[in-house]
Short mmCIF file of C-alpha atoms in Angstrom, two decimals:
data_model
loop_
_atom_site.label_atom_id
_atom_site.label_comp_id
_atom_site.label_asym_id
_atom_site.label_seq_id
_atom_site.Cartn_x
_atom_site.Cartn_y
_atom_site.Cartn_z
CA MET K 406 0.04 0.11 0.02
CA LEU K 407 1.51 3.05 -0.90
CA SER K 408 0.26 5.21 2.01
CA SER K 409 2.55 3.03 3.96
CA LEU K 410 5.86 4.14 1.96
CA VAL K 411 5.13 7.87 2.22
CA SER K 412 5.35 10.15 5.22
CA PRO K 413 1.79 11.35 6.77
CA ASN K 414 0.68 14.68 6.10
CA SER K 415 3.56 15.20 3.86
CA CYS K 416 6.08 15.66 6.05
CA MET K 417 3.84 17.96 8.22
CA PRO K 418 2.74 17.63 11.96
CA ASN K 419 -0.90 17.39 11.25
CA THR K 420 -3.45 18.20 8.47
CA THR K 421 -4.01 21.96 9.33
CA LEU K 422 -0.50 22.54 8.98
CA GLU K 423 -0.30 20.62 5.71
CA ILE K 424 -3.01 22.69 4.04
CA ILE K 425 -1.62 26.00 5.24
CA ARG K 426 1.57 24.82 3.73
CA ILE K 427 0.20 23.39 0.21
CA LEU K 428 -1.98 27.02 0.01
CA LEU K 429 0.52 28.91 0.59
CA GLN K 430 2.71 27.30 -1.65
CA LYS K 431 0.24 27.49 -4.45
CA PHE K 432 -0.30 31.28 -3.96
CA SER K 433 3.46 32.38 -4.11
CA SER K 434 4.11 30.28 -7.27
CA LEU K 435 1.20 31.86 -9.22
CA LEU K 436 2.55 35.25 -7.96
CA SER K 437 5.80 33.90 -9.56
CA LEU K 438 4.06 32.19 -12.34
CA LEU K 439 2.27 35.66 -13.60
CA GLY K 440 5.71 37.42 -13.36
CA SER K 441 7.42 34.90 -15.68
CA SER K 442 4.11 34.78 -17.89
CA HIS K 443 4.63 38.64 -18.28
CA ILE K 444 8.05 38.50 -19.17
CA LEU K 445 7.34 35.78 -22.03
CA SER K 446 4.51 38.14 -23.04
CA CYS K 447 6.57 41.07 -23.44
CA ILE K 448 9.36 39.22 -25.62
CA HIS K 449 6.84 37.36 -27.63
CA HIS K 450 5.81 40.87 -28.40
CA LYS K 451 9.18 42.06 -29.18
CA PHE K 452 9.56 39.18 -31.53
CA LYS K 453 6.47 39.99 -33.45
CA THR K 454 6.84 43.52 -33.71
CA MET K 455 10.31 44.38 -34.05
CA PRO K 456 12.37 43.45 -36.89
CA LYS K 457 14.51 40.34 -36.44
CA HIS K 458 18.21 42.07 -36.42
CA SER K 459 17.05 44.25 -33.57
CA ILE K 460 16.60 41.44 -30.77
CA ASP K 461 19.75 40.92 -29.19
CA PRO K 462 20.90 38.33 -26.84
CA TYR K 463 19.61 39.82 -23.50
CA GLN K 464 15.90 39.19 -24.70
CA ARG K 465 16.60 35.41 -25.86
CA ILE K 466 18.17 34.67 -22.75
CA MET K 467 15.46 35.96 -21.01
CA LEU K 468 13.01 34.00 -23.34
CA GLY K 469 14.84 30.99 -21.96
CA TYR K 470 15.17 31.94 -18.46
CA ALA K 471 11.24 32.77 -18.00
CA GLY K 472 10.40 29.50 -19.97
CA PHE K 473 12.17 27.18 -17.94
CA ASP K 474 10.87 29.19 -14.83
CA VAL K 475 7.10 28.85 -15.61
CA LEU K 476 7.44 25.15 -16.86
CA TYR K 477 9.11 24.57 -13.14
CA GLY K 478 6.89 26.61 -11.30
CA PHE K 479 3.88 25.42 -12.69
CA PHE K 480 4.34 21.61 -12.77
CA TYR K 481 6.18 21.29 -9.22
CA TRP K 482 5.19 23.95 -6.86
CA PHE K 483 1.28 24.79 -8.41
CA MET K 484 0.23 21.65 -9.10
CA GLY K 485 1.61 20.03 -6.13
CA THR K 486 -0.09 17.40 -4.60
CA TRP K 487 -2.40 17.57 -7.41
CA LEU K 488 0.21 15.33 -9.42
CA THR K 489 0.80 12.94 -6.76
CA PRO K 490 -0.63 9.64 -6.42
CA ARG K 491 -3.91 9.61 -4.51
CA GLU K 492 -2.85 6.24 -2.77
CA THR K 493 -0.39 8.80 -0.69
CA GLY K 494 -3.34 10.06 0.99
CA TRP K 495 -2.10 13.12 1.01
CA TRP K 496 -4.42 16.37 1.24
CA GLY K 497 -5.61 17.30 -2.70
CA ALA K 498 -3.52 14.22 -4.23
CA VAL K 499 -5.23 13.28 -7.12
CA GLY K 500 -2.34 12.01 -9.69
CA ASN K 501 -1.47 8.63 -10.41
CA GLY K 502 2.09 7.13 -11.07
CA LYS K 503 2.44 8.78 -14.51
CA THR K 504 1.72 12.28 -13.17
CA CYS K 505 4.22 11.86 -10.62
CA GLU K 506 7.34 10.90 -13.00
CA MET K 507 5.87 13.80 -15.37
CA GLN K 508 6.54 16.01 -12.14
CA GLY K 509 9.64 14.86 -11.25
CA PHE K 510 10.74 15.54 -14.80
CA PHE K 511 9.99 19.50 -14.28
CA PHE K 512 11.36 19.74 -11.29
CA TYR K 513 15.01 19.55 -12.63
CA PHE K 514 14.02 22.33 -14.55
CA TRP K 515 15.04 24.67 -12.01
CA TYR K 516 18.33 23.59 -13.58
CA GLY K 517 17.61 25.36 -16.74
CA SER K 518 15.95 28.30 -14.82
CA ALA K 519 19.50 28.75 -12.93
CA VAL K 520 22.41 28.23 -15.56
CA TYR K 521 19.95 30.83 -17.61
CA GLN K 522 20.76 33.36 -14.81
CA MET K 523 24.34 32.46 -14.85
CA THR K 524 24.30 32.86 -18.51
CA LEU K 525 22.42 36.46 -18.06
CA SER K 526 25.16 37.16 -15.47
CA LEU K 527 27.76 36.27 -17.91
CA GLN K 528 26.52 38.30 -20.29
CA MET K 529 26.24 41.68 -18.44
CA LEU K 530 29.87 41.07 -17.40
CA LEU K 531 31.14 40.82 -20.76
CA LEU K 532 29.63 43.41 -21.59
CA VAL K 533 30.00 46.04 -19.23
CA VAL K 534 33.49 44.86 -17.89
CA TYR K 535 35.26 43.60 -20.78
CA MET K 536 33.59 45.77 -23.23
CA TRP K 537 32.15 43.14 -25.45
CA THR K 538 29.24 44.20 -27.95
CA PRO K 539 26.09 42.22 -28.27
CA VAL K 540 26.87 41.08 -31.57
CA GLN K 541 29.99 39.74 -30.12
CA PHE K 542 28.54 37.96 -27.67
CA GLU K 543 25.77 36.40 -29.93
CA GLN K 544 28.58 35.30 -32.56
CA LEU K 545 31.29 33.79 -30.03
CA LEU K 546 28.57 32.30 -27.26
CA GLU K 547 25.07 32.67 -27.32
CA ARG K 548 24.44 29.70 -29.79
CA LYS K 549 26.78 27.63 -27.69
CA LEU K 550 25.52 28.55 -24.36
CA HIS K 551 21.48 28.00 -25.44
CA ALA K 552 22.45 24.44 -26.53
CA PHE K 553 24.30 23.59 -23.80
CA ASN K 554 21.83 25.22 -20.80
CA ILE K 555 18.75 23.27 -22.67
CA ILE K 556 20.36 19.87 -23.44
CA SER K 557 21.88 19.29 -19.94
CA THR K 558 18.70 20.67 -18.68
CA LEU K 559 16.68 17.57 -20.48
CA PHE K 560 19.24 15.30 -19.90
CA LEU K 561 19.11 15.95 -15.86
CA ALA K 562 15.36 15.60 -16.13
CA THR K 563 15.07 12.74 -18.31
CA LEU K 564 17.79 10.08 -16.43
CA PRO K 565 15.85 9.34 -13.97
CA LEU K 566 12.80 7.98 -16.09
CA PHE K 567 15.25 4.90 -16.44
CA PHE K 568 15.68 3.98 -12.94
CA ASP K 569 12.34 4.30 -11.68
CA GLY K 570 13.89 6.98 -10.11
CA TYR K 571 10.46 9.62 -9.22
CA ASN K 572 8.71 8.91 -6.12
CA PRO K 573 6.79 10.80 -3.90
CA GLU K 574 7.99 12.84 -1.03
CA CYS K 575 6.64 15.69 1.07
CA GLY K 576 3.89 16.42 -0.78
CA THR K 577 5.09 16.53 -4.37
CA CYS K 578 7.35 13.98 -6.91
CA ARG K 579 10.96 14.17 -7.21
CA LEU K 580 14.03 11.71 -7.30
CA VAL K 581 13.80 9.90 -3.98
CA PRO K 582 14.03 6.47 -3.14
CA ALA K 583 10.57 4.43 -2.41
CA PRO K 584 10.14 5.19 0.51
CA ALA K 585 12.33 8.29 1.13
CA TRP K 586 13.96 7.14 4.27
CA CYS K 587 15.09 4.18 2.78
CA GLY K 588 18.87 2.41 1.70
CA ASP K 589 21.79 4.61 1.81
CA TRP K 590 20.53 8.05 0.70
CA VAL K 591 22.15 10.94 2.22
CA LEU K 592 18.65 12.31 3.69
CA ALA K 593 17.41 9.23 4.66
CA ASP K 594 17.76 10.17 8.21
CA ARG K 595 15.83 13.34 7.74
CA TYR K 596 12.91 11.56 6.32
CA ALA K 597 12.92 8.72 8.73
CA LEU K 598 11.63 11.18 11.21
CA HIS K 599 8.51 11.17 9.36
CA ALA K 600 8.07 7.88 8.50
CA PRO K 601 4.99 6.05 9.85
CA ASP K 602 4.64 4.82 13.14
CA ASP K 603 5.36 1.14 12.45
CA THR K 604 9.01 2.27 11.12
CA THR K 605 11.42 3.49 13.64
CA THR K 606 14.78 3.41 12.40
CA VAL K 607 16.57 3.91 8.72
CA GLU K 608 17.71 0.31 9.77
CA ASP K 609 14.19 -1.13 9.91
CA ALA K 610 13.57 0.87 6.68
CA GLU K 611 16.11 -0.27 4.73
CA GLN K 612 14.25 -3.87 4.20
CA GLN K 613 11.18 -1.76 2.43
CA CYS K 614 12.82 -0.28 -0.27
CA LEU K 615 10.67 -1.23 -3.00
CA GLY K 616 11.70 1.70 -5.35
CA GLY K 617 14.15 4.49 -6.90
CA ASN K 618 17.73 4.25 -6.70
CA ALA K 619 19.41 5.34 -3.62
CA THR K 620 22.76 5.71 -5.38
CA LEU K 621 21.29 8.30 -8.23
CA ALA K 622 19.63 10.16 -5.53
CA ASN K 623 22.91 10.75 -4.10
CA ILE K 624 24.74 11.85 -6.68
CA TYR K 625 21.83 14.31 -8.34
CA GLN K 626 21.38 15.47 -4.41
CA PHE K 627 25.47 16.68 -4.10
CA PHE K 628 25.03 17.89 -7.68
CA PHE K 629 22.33 19.83 -6.38
CA TRP K 630 24.17 21.52 -3.43
CA ILE K 631 27.64 22.15 -5.78
CA VAL K 632 25.28 23.87 -8.40
CA VAL K 633 23.96 26.11 -6.08
CA ILE K 634 26.82 27.08 -4.74
CA LEU K 635 28.86 27.60 -7.61
CA ILE K 636 25.83 29.59 -9.57
CA THR K 637 25.90 32.13 -6.39
CA LEU K 638 29.28 32.61 -6.32
CA PHE K 639 29.76 33.13 -9.91
CA CYS K 640 26.42 35.74 -10.25
CA THR K 641 27.71 37.36 -6.89
CA ALA K 642 31.33 37.76 -8.34
CA SER K 643 29.94 38.77 -11.41
CA MET K 644 27.39 41.43 -10.09
CA LEU K 645 30.46 43.10 -7.82
CA SER K 646 32.97 43.19 -10.61
CA ILE K 647 30.22 45.45 -12.69
CA TYR K 648 29.40 47.51 -9.70
CA LEU K 649 33.33 47.99 -9.30
CA SER K 650 33.63 48.51 -13.01
CA VAL K 651 31.18 51.44 -12.81
CA VAL K 652 32.07 52.88 -9.55
CA PHE K 653 35.40 53.30 -11.72
CA GLN K 654 34.29 54.61 -14.86
CA GLU K 655 32.28 57.17 -12.50
CA LYS K 656 35.54 58.47 -10.43
CA ARG K 657 37.43 58.46 -13.94
CA MET K 658 34.86 60.81 -15.51
CA ALA K 659 34.01 62.78 -12.30
CA ARG K 660 36.42 65.45 -13.42
CA TYR K 661 34.18 65.85 -16.68
CA ASP K 662 31.08 68.14 -16.76
CA PHE K 663 28.04 67.58 -18.41
CA GLY K 664 28.34 68.72 -22.13
CA ASN K 665 30.42 71.32 -23.69
CA ASP K 666 29.87 75.36 -23.88
CA ASP K 667 27.19 75.18 -26.50
CA GLY K 668 25.21 72.99 -24.73
CA GLU K 669 25.86 70.08 -26.93
CA TYR K 670 26.73 66.50 -25.62
CA MET K 671 30.13 65.00 -27.22
CA THR K 672 30.19 61.82 -29.20
CA ASN K 673 31.65 59.04 -27.73
CA SER K 674 34.06 58.70 -29.67
CA ASP K 675 35.53 62.43 -28.36
CA HIS K 676 36.31 60.90 -24.87
CA ARG K 677 37.33 57.09 -25.81
CA ASP K 678 40.49 56.05 -26.95
CA GLY K 679 40.62 54.36 -30.00
CA GLY K 680 37.56 55.90 -31.34
CA ASP K 681 35.12 53.16 -30.24
CA ASN K 682 31.71 54.15 -31.17
CA ARG K 683 29.92 51.70 -29.19
CA PRO K 684 27.22 53.43 -26.85
CA SER K 685 28.77 54.38 -23.50
CA VAL K 686 27.29 53.33 -19.90
CA PHE K 687 27.80 57.23 -18.99
CA PRO K 688 26.69 60.70 -20.99
CA ALA K 689 29.54 62.11 -22.42
CA ARG K 690 31.28 65.20 -20.66
CA ARG K 691 34.25 67.87 -20.88
CA LYS K 692 36.96 68.32 -18.58
CA LYS K 693 36.79 71.23 -16.31
CA ASN K 694 39.33 74.19 -16.69
#
């Protein structure tokens, strides 16, 4: 019976707290879906109304970022228990094994959203700090990054399907053994606290493993921690570099006044060495007397 292999009240102390958590989860995910959907709508409008050559890499990166975010937020966070098997007994659970696998598949679209966030940070870093142009980024990196982001996300989400990897866990389905406290999974001790009353220890639960793959679950769990740390460090370092670059440019330009004596702005080539005519972050200025 599946209800004996999952935590009661989807890992919450009682049914009331379970319902509150699920409703808050749906409400907050709905707000996120509205925001990401609005971004997709704006980009779609630009694709329809603007010339193709005027669509820059930033808009295509945001398209990938928001697209993955919508699919991940909708199928995992908003649908929640609606896609988990009815036999779990969780509040709102009306799904089956196939919908559970579908939810687990879309759960790993968080990775696609995360790597597109890193791609966006990389683009800003190259444009602001290293003075790349959008055309350079498009020709040298953009297609490769899109291919890597999409292929790696689909591979990550598809692999567990071949190992019966997606199983119910705390109100949703993702890559966990069945039950979640069985085997040598790195988080088994945590889930043993929520096991049914007739399962007292992890050692008792080890004999009850009926599905999933604890080794694959461990690999994915460590991969999750590594990816989150690396992307956080990279995005933070990129934003810090951009900030310091802008501050340096501000200080370098602080000795200049806005405009010339005729009230006109100088062109970018008037004050940048090498005659680079790319748009500058700052207005042109003239040197003080």
